[in-house]
Coordinates of C-alpha atoms in Angstrom, one line a residue:
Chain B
X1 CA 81.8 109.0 110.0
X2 CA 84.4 108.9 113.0
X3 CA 85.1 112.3 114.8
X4 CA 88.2 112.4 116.7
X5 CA 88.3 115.4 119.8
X6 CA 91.8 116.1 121.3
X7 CA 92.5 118.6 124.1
X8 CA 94.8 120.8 124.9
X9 CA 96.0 121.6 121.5
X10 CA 99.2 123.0 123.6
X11 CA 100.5 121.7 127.0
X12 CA 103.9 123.1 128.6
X13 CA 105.0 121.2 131.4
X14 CA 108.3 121.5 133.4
X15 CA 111.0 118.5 132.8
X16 CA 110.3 115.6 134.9
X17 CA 106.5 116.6 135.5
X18 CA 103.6 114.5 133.7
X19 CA 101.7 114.9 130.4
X20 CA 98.0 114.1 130.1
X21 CA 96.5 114.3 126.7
X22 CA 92.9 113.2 126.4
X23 CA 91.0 112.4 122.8
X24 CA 87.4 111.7 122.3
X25 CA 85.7 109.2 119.2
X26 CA 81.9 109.4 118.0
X27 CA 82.2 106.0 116.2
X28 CA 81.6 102.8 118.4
X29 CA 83.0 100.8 115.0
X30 CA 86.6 101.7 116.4
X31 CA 88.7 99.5 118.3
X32 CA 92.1 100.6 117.3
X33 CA 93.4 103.8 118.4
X34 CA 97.2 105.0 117.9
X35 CA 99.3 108.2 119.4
X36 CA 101.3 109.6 117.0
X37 CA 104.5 112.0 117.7
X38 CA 105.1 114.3 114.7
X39 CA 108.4 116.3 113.7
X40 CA 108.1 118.6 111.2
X41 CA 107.8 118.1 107.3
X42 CA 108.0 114.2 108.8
X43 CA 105.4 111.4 108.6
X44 CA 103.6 110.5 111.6
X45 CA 105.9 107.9 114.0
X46 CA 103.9 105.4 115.9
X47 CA 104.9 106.0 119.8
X48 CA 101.7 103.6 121.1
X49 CA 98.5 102.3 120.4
X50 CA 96.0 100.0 122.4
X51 CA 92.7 97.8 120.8
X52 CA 89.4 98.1 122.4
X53 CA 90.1 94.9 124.1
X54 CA 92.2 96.6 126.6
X55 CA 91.6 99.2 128.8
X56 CA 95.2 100.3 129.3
X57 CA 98.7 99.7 128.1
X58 CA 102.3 100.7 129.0
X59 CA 105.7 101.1 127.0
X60 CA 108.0 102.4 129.4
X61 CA 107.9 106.7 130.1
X62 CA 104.5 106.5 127.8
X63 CA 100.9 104.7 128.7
X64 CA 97.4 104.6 126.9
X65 CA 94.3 104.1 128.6
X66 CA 91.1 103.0 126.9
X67 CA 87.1 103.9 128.3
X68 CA 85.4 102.3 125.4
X69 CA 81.8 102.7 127.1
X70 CA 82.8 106.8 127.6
X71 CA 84.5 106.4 123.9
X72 CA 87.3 108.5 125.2
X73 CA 91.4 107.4 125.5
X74 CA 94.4 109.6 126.8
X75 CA 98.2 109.5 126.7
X76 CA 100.0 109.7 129.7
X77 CA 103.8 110.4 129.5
X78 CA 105.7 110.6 132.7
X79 CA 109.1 111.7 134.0
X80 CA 109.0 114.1 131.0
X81 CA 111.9 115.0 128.9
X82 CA 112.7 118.1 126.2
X83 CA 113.0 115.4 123.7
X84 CA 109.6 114.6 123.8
X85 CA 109.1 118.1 122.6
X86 CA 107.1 118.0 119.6
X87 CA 103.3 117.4 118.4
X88 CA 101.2 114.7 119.2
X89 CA 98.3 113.4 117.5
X90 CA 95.7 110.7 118.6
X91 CA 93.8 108.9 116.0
X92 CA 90.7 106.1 115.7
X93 CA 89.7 103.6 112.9
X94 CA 88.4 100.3 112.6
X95 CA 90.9 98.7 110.6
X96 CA 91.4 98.3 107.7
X97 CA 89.1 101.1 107.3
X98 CA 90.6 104.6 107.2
X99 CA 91.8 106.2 110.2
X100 CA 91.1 109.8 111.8
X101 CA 93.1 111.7 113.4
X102 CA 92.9 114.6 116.3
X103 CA 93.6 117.7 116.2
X104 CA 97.2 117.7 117.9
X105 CA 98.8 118.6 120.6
X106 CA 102.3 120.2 120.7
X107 CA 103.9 119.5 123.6
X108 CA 106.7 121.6 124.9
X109 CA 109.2 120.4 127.7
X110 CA 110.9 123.1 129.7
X111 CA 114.1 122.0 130.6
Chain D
X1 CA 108.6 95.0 106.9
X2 CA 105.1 97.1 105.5
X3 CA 107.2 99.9 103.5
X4 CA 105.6 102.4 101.2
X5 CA 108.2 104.6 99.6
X6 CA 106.5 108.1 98.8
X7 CA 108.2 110.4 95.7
X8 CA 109.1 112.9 95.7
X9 CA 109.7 114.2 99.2
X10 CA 109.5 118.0 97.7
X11 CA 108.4 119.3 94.9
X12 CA 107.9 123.2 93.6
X13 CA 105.9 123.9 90.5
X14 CA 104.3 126.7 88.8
X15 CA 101.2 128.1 89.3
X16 CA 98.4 125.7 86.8
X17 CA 101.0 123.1 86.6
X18 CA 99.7 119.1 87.3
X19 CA 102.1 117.7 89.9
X20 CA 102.0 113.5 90.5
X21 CA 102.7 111.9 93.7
X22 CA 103.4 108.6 93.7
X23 CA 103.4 106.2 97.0
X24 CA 104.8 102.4 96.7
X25 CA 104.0 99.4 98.6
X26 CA 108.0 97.8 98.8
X27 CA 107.5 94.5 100.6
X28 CA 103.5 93.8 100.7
X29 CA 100.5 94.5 98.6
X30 CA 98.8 97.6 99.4
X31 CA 94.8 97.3 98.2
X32 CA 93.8 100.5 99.8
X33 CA 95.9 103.8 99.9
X34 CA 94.6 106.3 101.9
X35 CA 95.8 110.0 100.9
X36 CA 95.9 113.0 103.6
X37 CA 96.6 116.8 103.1
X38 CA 98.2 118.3 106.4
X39 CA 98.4 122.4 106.2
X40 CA 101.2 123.7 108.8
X41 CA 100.1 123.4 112.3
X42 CA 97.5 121.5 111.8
X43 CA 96.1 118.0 111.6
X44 CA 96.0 115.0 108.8
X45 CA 92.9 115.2 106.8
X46 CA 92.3 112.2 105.1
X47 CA 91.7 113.8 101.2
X48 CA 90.4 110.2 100.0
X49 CA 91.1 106.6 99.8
X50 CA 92.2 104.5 96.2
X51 CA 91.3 101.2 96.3
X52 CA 93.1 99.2 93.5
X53 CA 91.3 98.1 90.6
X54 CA 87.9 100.6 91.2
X55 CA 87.6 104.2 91.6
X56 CA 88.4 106.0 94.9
X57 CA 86.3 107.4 97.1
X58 CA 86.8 111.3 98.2
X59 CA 86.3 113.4 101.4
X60 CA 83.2 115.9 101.3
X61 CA 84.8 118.8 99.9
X62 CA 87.9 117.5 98.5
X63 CA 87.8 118.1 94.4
X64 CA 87.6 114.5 92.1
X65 CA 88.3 116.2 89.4
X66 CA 91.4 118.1 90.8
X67 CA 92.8 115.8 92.9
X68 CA 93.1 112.4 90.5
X69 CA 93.8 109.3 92.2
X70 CA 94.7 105.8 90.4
X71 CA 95.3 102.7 92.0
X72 CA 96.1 100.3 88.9
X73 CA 98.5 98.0 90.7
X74 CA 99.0 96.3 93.9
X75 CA 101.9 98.4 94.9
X76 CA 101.4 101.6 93.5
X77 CA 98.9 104.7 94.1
X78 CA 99.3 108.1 92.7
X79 CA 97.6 111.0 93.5
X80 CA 97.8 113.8 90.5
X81 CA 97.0 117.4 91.6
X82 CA 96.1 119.2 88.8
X83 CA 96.2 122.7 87.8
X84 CA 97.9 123.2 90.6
X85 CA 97.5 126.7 92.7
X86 CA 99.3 128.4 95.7
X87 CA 96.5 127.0 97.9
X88 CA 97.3 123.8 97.2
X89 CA 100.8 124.3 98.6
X90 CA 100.6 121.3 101.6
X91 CA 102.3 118.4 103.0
X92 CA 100.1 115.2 101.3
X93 CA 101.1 111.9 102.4
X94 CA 99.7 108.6 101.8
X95 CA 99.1 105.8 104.3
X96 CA 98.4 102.1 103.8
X97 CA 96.8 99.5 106.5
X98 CA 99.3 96.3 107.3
X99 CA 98.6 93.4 109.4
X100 CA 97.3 93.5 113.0
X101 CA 95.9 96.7 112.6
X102 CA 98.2 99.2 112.2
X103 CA 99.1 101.7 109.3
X104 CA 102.5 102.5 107.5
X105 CA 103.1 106.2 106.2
X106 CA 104.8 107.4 103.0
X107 CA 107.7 109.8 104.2
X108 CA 105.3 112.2 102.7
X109 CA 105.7 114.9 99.9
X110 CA 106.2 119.1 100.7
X111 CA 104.1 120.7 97.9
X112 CA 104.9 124.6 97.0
X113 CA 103.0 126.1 94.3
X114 CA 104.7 129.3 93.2

C-alpha cells in the first residue's frame, strides 16, 4: 500500500521568510496529492492540491510542486505569516481509493 | 456542496461502554466512508473503509471485532467502538471521496474513555 514520508515534522521560520515542506509516496498508482492545514480537535482544511498531470500549481502565498518520476511533492509558502501557524499534513491516493497521509508538520511563524 | 455531517463532535463514556459514531452524506451519496483515528500530535491513520451494501475492509492491526463498521445506506456510516477503554480515547473522523478527486471530512468526533 501507499507510504507517505514528510519532513521536518517542525519548521520555525521568522515572519516574512519562506516555508519548504517536502513529502515522499511509494505508490506510482497516485496522482492526486492534497496539503492539509490542521487546527486542533478540527478536521483537516484543504489549503491546495495538484494531479499528476502537473508538475506545479500556485494559489496565491502557497504553491505545490509535483516530481512524479522522483514520486516526491513539497509545499512552498512564501511571505509567511503567524496565521499560518499550525500543522500541515501532505497526503496521496488514487481516487476514489483511500488516501494517506504524512506525518505532519507544525509550522510555527515568529512574528 | 459534498457535506458529511459527523455526530457527535465529543463524547465521554465509561470505561467498557460501546460508543457509535455516526457520519452523514447531506447533499450526495457517499458509497465508501473511509474512518481515521488521529492520537494528539500525530497523523490520520486510516482505521478502515465501509463500503455500502458489503463488509468493510480494516487496517492491519485495527480490531474487526472492536471497531464495528456498517454502511447500510447511501448516506450514512457508523463506526461502533465497543467495549470501549481509556486507550481508545482519540479523535476518529470519517472521510468520503466527491467528484474530481477530492475528499470531504466529518467535523470529526473527540472520544474520552474515563
Amino acid at each position: 500500500g501507499e507510504n507517505v514520508e514528510q519532513h521536518p515534522s517542525t519548521l520555525s521560520v521568522q515572519e516574512g521568510d519562506s516555508a519548504v515542506i517536502k513529502c515522499t509516496y511509494s505508490d506510482s498508482a497516485s496522482n492526486y496529492f492534497p496539503w492539509y492545514k490542521q487546527e486542533l480537535g478540527k478536521r483537516p482544511q484543504l489549503i491546495i492540491d495538484i494531479r499528476s498531470n502537473v508538475g506545479e500549481k500556485k494559489d496565491q502565498r502557497i504553491a505545490v510542486t509535483l516530481n512524479k518520476t522522483a514520486k516526491h511533492f513539497s509545499l512552498h509558502i512564501t511571505e509567511t505569516q503567524p496565521e499560518d501557524s499550525a500543522v500541515y499534513f501532505c497526503a496521496a491516493s488514487n481516487p476514489p481509493n483511500d488516501m494517506r497521509f504524512g506525518a505532519g508538520t507544525r509550522l510555527t511563524v515568529k512574528p | 456542496g459534498a457535506v458529511v455531517s459527523q455526530h457527535p463532535s465529543r463524547v465521554i463514556c465509561k470505561s467498557g461502554t460501546s460508543v457509535k459514531i455516526e457520519c452523514r452524506s447531506l447533499d450526495f451519496q457517499a458509497t465508501t466512508m473511509f474512518w481515521y483515528r488521529q492520537f494528539p500530535k500525530q497523523s490520520l491513520m486510516l482505521m478502515a473503509t465501509s463500503n455500502e451494501g458489503s463488509k468493510a475492509t480494516y487496517e492491519q492491526g485495527v480490531e474487526k471485532d472492536k471497531f464495528l463498521i456498517n454502511h447500510a445506506s447511501l448516506t450514512l456510516s457508523t463506526l461502533t467502538v465497543t467495549s470501549a477503554h481509556p486507550e481508545d480515547s482519540s479523535f476518529y473522523i470519517c472521510s468520503a471521496p466527491r467528484g474530481r478527486g477530492g475528499y470531504t471530512f466529518g467535523s470529526g468526533t473527540r472520544l474520552t474513555v474515563v
